[in-house]
XYZ file of N, CA and C in Angstrom:
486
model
N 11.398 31.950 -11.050
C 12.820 32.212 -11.172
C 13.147 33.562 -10.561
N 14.131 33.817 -9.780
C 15.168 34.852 -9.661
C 15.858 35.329 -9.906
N 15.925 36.469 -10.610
C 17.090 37.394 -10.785
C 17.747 38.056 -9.780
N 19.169 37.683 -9.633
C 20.014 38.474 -8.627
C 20.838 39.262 -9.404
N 21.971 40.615 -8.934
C 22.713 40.854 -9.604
C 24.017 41.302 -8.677
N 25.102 41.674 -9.210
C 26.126 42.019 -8.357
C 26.876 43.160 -9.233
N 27.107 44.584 -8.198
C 27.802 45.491 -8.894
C 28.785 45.340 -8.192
N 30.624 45.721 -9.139
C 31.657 45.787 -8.691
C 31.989 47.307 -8.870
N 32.523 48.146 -8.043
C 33.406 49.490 -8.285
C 34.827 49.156 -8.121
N 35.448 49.446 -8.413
C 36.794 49.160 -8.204
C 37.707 50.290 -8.486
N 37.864 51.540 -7.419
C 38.747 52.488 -7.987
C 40.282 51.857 -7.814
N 40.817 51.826 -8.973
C 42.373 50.950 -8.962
C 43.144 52.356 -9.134
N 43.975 52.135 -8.166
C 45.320 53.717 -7.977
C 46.167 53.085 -9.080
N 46.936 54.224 -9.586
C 47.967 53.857 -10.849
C 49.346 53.066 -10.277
N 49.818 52.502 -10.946
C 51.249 51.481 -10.413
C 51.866 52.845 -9.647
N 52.218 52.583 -8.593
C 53.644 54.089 -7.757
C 54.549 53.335 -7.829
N 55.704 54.351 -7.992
C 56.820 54.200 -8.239
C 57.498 54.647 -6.664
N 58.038 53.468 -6.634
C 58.447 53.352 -4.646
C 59.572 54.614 -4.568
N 60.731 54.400 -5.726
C 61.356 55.886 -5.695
C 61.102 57.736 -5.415
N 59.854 57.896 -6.581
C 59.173 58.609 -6.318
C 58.043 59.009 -4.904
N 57.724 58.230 -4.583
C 56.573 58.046 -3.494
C 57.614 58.421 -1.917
N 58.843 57.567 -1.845
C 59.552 58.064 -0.471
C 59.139 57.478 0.673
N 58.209 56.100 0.593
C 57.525 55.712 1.339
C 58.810 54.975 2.201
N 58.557 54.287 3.183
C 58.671 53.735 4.277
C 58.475 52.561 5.665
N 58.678 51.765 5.674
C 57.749 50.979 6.738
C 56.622 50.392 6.185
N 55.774 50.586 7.304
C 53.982 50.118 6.553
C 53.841 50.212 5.464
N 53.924 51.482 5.194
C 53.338 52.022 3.648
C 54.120 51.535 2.778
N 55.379 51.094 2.648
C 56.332 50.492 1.816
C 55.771 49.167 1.214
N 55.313 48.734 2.497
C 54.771 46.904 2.302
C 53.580 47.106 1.621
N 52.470 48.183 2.165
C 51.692 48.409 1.691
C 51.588 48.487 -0.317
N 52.432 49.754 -0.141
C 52.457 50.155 -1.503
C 53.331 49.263 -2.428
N 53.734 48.219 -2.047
C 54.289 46.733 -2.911
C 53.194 45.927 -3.484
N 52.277 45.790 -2.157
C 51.370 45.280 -2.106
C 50.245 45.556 -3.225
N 50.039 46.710 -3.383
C 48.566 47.185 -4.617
C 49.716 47.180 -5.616
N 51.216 47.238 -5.829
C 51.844 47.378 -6.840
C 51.982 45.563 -7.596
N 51.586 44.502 -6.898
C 52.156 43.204 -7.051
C 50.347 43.133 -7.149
N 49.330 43.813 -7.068
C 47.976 43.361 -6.925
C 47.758 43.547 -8.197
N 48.542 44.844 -8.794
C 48.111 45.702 -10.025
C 48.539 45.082 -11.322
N 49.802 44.391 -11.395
C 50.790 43.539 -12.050
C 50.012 42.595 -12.139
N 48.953 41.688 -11.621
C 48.721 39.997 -11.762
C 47.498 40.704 -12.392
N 46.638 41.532 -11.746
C 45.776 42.134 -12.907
C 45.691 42.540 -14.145
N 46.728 43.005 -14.246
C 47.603 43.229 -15.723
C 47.587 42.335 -16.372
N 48.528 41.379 -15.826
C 48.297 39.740 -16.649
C 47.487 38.885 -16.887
N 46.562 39.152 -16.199
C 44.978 37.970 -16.341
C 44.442 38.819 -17.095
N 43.894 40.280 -17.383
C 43.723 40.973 -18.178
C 44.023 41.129 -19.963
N 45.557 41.157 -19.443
C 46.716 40.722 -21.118
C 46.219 39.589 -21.409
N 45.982 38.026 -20.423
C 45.994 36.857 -21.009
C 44.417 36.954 -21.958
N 43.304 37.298 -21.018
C 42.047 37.252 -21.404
C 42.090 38.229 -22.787
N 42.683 39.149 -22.781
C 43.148 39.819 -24.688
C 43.604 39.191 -25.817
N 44.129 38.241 -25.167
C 45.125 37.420 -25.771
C 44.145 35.916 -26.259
N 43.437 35.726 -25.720
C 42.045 34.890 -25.970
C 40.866 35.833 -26.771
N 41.008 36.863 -26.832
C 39.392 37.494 -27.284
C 40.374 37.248 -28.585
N 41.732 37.737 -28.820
C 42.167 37.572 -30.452
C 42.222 36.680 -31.185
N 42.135 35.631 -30.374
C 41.827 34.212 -31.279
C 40.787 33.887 -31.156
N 39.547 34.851 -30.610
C 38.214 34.287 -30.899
C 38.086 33.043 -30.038
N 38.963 32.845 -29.062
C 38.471 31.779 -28.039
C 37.688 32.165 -26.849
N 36.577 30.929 -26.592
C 35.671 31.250 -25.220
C 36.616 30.747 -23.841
N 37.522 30.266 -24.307
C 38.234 29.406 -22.900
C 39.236 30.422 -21.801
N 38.664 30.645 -21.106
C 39.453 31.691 -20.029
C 40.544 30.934 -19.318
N 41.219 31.127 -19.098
C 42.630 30.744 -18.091
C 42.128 31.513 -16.641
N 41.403 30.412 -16.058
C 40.802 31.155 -14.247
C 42.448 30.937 -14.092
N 43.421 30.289 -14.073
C 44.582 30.493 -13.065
C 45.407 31.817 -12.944
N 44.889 32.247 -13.710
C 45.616 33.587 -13.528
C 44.753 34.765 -12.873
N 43.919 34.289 -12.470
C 42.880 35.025 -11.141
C 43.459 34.571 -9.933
N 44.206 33.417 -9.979
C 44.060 32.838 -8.492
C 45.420 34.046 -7.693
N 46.244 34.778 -8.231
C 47.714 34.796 -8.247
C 47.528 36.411 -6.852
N 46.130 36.835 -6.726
C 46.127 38.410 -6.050
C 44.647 38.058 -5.536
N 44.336 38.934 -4.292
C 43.269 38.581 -3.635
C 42.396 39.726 -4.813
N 42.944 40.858 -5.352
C 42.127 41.696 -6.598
C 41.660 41.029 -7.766
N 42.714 40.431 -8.106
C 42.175 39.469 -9.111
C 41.297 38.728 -8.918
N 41.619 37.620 -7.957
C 40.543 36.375 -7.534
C 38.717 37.750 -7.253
N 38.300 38.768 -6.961
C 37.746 39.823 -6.367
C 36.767 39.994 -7.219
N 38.289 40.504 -8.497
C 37.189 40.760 -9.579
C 36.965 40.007 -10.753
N 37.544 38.658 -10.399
C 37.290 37.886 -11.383
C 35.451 37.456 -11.935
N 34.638 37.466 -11.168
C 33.373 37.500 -11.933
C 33.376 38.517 -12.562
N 33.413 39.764 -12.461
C 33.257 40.799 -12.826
C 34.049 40.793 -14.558
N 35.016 40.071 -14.464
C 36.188 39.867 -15.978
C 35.680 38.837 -16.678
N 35.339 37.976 -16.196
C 35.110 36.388 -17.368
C 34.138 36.452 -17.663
N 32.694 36.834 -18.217
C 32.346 37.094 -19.030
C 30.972 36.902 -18.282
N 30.322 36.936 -17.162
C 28.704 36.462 -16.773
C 28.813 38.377 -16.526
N 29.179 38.934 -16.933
C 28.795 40.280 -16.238
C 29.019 41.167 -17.802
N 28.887 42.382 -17.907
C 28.896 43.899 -18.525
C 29.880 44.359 -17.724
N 31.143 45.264 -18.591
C 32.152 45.328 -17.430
C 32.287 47.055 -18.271
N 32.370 48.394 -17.306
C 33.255 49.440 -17.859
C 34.212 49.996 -17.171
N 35.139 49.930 -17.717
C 36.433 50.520 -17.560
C 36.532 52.354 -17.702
N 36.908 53.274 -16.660
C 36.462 54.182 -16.994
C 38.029 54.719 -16.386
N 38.871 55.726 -17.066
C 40.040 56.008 -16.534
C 40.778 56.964 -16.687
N 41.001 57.488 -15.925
C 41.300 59.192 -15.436
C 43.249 59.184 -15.792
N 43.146 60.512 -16.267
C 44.375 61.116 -16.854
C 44.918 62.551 -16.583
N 46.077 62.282 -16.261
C 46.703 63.958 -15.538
C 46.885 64.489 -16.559
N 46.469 65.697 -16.733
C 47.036 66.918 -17.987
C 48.648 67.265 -17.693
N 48.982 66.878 -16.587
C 50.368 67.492 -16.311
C 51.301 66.366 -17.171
N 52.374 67.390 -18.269
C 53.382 66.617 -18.473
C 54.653 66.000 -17.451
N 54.284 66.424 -16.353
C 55.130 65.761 -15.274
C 54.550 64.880 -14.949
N 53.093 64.030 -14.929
C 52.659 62.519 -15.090
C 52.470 61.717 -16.641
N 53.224 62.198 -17.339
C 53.056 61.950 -18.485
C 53.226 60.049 -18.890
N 54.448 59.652 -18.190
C 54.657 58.260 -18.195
C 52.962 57.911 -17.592
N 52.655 58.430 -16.682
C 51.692 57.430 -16.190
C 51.002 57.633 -16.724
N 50.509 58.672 -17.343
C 48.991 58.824 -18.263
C 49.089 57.845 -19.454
N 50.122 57.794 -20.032
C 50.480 56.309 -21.477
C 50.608 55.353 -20.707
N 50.807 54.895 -19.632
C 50.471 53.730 -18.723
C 48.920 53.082 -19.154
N 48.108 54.347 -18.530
C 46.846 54.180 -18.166
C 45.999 54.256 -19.160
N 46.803 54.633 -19.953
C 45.564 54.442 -21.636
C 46.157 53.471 -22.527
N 47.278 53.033 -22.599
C 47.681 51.597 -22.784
C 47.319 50.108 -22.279
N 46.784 50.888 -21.311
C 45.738 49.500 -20.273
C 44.579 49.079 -20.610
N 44.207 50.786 -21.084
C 42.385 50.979 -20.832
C 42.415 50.083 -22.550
N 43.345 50.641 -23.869
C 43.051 49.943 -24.921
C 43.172 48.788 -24.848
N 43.841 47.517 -24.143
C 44.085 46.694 -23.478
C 42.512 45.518 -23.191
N 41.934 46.540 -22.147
C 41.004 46.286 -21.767
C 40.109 46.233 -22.600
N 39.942 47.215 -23.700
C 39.078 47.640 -24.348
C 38.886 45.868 -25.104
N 40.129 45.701 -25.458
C 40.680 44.404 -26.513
C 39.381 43.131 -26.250
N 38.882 43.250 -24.486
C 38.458 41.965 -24.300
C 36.948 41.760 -25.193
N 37.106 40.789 -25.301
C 35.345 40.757 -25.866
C 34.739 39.617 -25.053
N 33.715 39.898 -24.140
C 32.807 38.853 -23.479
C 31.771 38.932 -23.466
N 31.081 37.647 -23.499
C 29.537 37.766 -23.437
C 28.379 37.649 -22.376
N 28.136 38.748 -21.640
C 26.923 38.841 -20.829
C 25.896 37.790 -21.017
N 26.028 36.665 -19.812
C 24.869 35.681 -19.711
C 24.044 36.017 -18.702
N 22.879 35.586 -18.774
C 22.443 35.925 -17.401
C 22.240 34.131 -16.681
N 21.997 34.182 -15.809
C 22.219 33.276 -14.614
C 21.291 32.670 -13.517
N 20.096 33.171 -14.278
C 18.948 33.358 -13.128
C 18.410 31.836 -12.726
N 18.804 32.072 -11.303
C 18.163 30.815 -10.727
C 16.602 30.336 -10.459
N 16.441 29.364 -10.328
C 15.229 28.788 -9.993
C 14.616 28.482 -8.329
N 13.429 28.947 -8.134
C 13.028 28.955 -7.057
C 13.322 26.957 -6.643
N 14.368 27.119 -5.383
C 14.430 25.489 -4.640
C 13.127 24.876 -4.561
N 12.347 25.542 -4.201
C 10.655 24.632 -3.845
C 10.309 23.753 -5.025
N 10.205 24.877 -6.304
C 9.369 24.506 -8.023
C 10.567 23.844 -7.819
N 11.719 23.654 -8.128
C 12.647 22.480 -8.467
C 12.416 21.422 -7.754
N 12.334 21.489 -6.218
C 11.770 19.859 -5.733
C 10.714 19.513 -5.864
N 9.240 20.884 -6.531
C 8.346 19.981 -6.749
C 8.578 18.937 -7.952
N 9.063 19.947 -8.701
C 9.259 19.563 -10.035
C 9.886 17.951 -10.240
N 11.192 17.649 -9.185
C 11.793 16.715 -9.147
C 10.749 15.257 -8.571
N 9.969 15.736 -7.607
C 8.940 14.774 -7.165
C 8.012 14.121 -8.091
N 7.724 15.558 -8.839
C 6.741 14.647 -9.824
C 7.198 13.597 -10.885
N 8.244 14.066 -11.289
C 9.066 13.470 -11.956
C 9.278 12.065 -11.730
N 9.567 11.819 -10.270
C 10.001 11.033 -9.476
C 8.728 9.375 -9.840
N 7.377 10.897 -9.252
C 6.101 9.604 -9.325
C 5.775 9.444 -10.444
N 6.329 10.180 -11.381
C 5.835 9.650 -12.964
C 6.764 8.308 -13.031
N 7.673 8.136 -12.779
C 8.407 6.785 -13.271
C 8.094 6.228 -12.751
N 7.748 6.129 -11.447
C 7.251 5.423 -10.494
C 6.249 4.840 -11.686
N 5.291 5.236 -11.543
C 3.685 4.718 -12.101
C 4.308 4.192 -13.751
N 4.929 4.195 -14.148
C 5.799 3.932 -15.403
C 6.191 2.272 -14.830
N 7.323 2.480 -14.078
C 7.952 0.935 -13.566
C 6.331 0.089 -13.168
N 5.238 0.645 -12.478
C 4.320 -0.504 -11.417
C 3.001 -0.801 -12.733
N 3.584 0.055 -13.910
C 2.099 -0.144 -14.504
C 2.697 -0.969 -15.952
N 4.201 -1.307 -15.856
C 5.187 -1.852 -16.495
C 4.971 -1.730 -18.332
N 5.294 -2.512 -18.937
C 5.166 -1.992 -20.572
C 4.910 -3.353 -21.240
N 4.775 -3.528 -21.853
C 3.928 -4.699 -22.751
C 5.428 -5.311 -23.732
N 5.966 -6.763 -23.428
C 6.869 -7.251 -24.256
C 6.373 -8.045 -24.957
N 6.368 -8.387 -26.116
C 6.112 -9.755 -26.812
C 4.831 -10.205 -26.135
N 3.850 -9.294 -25.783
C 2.268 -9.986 -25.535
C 1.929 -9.678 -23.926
N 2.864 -9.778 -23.038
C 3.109 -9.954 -21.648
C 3.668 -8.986 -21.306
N 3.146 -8.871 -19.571
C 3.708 -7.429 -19.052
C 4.937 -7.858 -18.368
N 5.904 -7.071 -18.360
C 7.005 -6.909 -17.887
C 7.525 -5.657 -16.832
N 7.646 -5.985 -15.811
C 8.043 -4.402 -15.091
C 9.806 -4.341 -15.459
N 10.708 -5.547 -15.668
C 12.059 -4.828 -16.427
C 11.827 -4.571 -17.601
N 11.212 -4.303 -18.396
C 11.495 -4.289 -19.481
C 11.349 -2.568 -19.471
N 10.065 -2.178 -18.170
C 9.858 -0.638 -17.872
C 11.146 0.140 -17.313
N 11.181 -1.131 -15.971
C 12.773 -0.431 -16.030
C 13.738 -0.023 -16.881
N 14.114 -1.129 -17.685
C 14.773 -0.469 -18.819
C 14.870 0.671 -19.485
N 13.717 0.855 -19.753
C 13.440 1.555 -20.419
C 13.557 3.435 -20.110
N 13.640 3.360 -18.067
C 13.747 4.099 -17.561
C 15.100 4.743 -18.112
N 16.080 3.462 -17.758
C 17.628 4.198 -17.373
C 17.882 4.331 -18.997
């Protein structure tokens, strides 16, 4: 068997406020863009909180599908992984909205509860040997058939197969 693993980083910029920012052009579309990425994250996030409180295992994938961030880091959220959330805060009371943004999220986050599986695959070869032998064991099962009422029978081996 194999163990693989996959690390995600994900530095996520705080929601901007298009007023504030003064942007323009590119950067306008741009900065809509991580702002409409940040929002569906939000919500697949909220929804998956919203499942750890009722103690349910059933994830709602559709609300990954909605941002190419989401769909990104969706292994990383539903539960085959260890996930930390780590999140930075301005001392300045002139970012003050955004700092209760960003720790309203992080408790948020905190909310989810998932369980780290691991996943480890099996070497393809040992699986087709494995499947072969398998294969000639029934084999020699059906040709060496099974004993009915005194007499050999090869359906009755079959049968017995399926």
């Amino acid at each position: 068997r194999s163990l693989t693993s996959e690390v995600y980083f994900a530095d996520l910029a705080g929601h901007e406020d298009i007023k504030t920012t003064q942007v323009t052009g590119d950067r306008l579309k741009e900065l809509s863009f991580i702002n409409s990425s940040l929002m569906w994250l939000q919500n697949a996030l909220h929804s998956m909180a919203e499942m750890s409180a009722k103690s349910s295992n059933k994830i709602d994938f559709s609300k990954f599908r909605n941002s190419k961030l989401t769909l990104l880091l969706s292994n990383a959220l539903t539960g085959s992984s260890r996930t930390a959330v780590i999140v930075t805060l301005s001392p300045s009371t002139t970012h003050f909205e955004t700092s209760l943004g960003s720790i309203k999220f992080a408790l948020e986050v905190k909310g989810i509860k998932v369980k780290a599986t691991s996943s480890a695959a099996e070497d393809p070869q040992a699986v087709i040997k494995k499947l072969r032998k398998e294969i000639d064991d029934l084999k020699a099962q059906l040709q060496g058939g099974s004993r009915v009422q005194g007499r050999l029978s090869r359906d009755s081996a079959a049968e017995q197969v399926r």
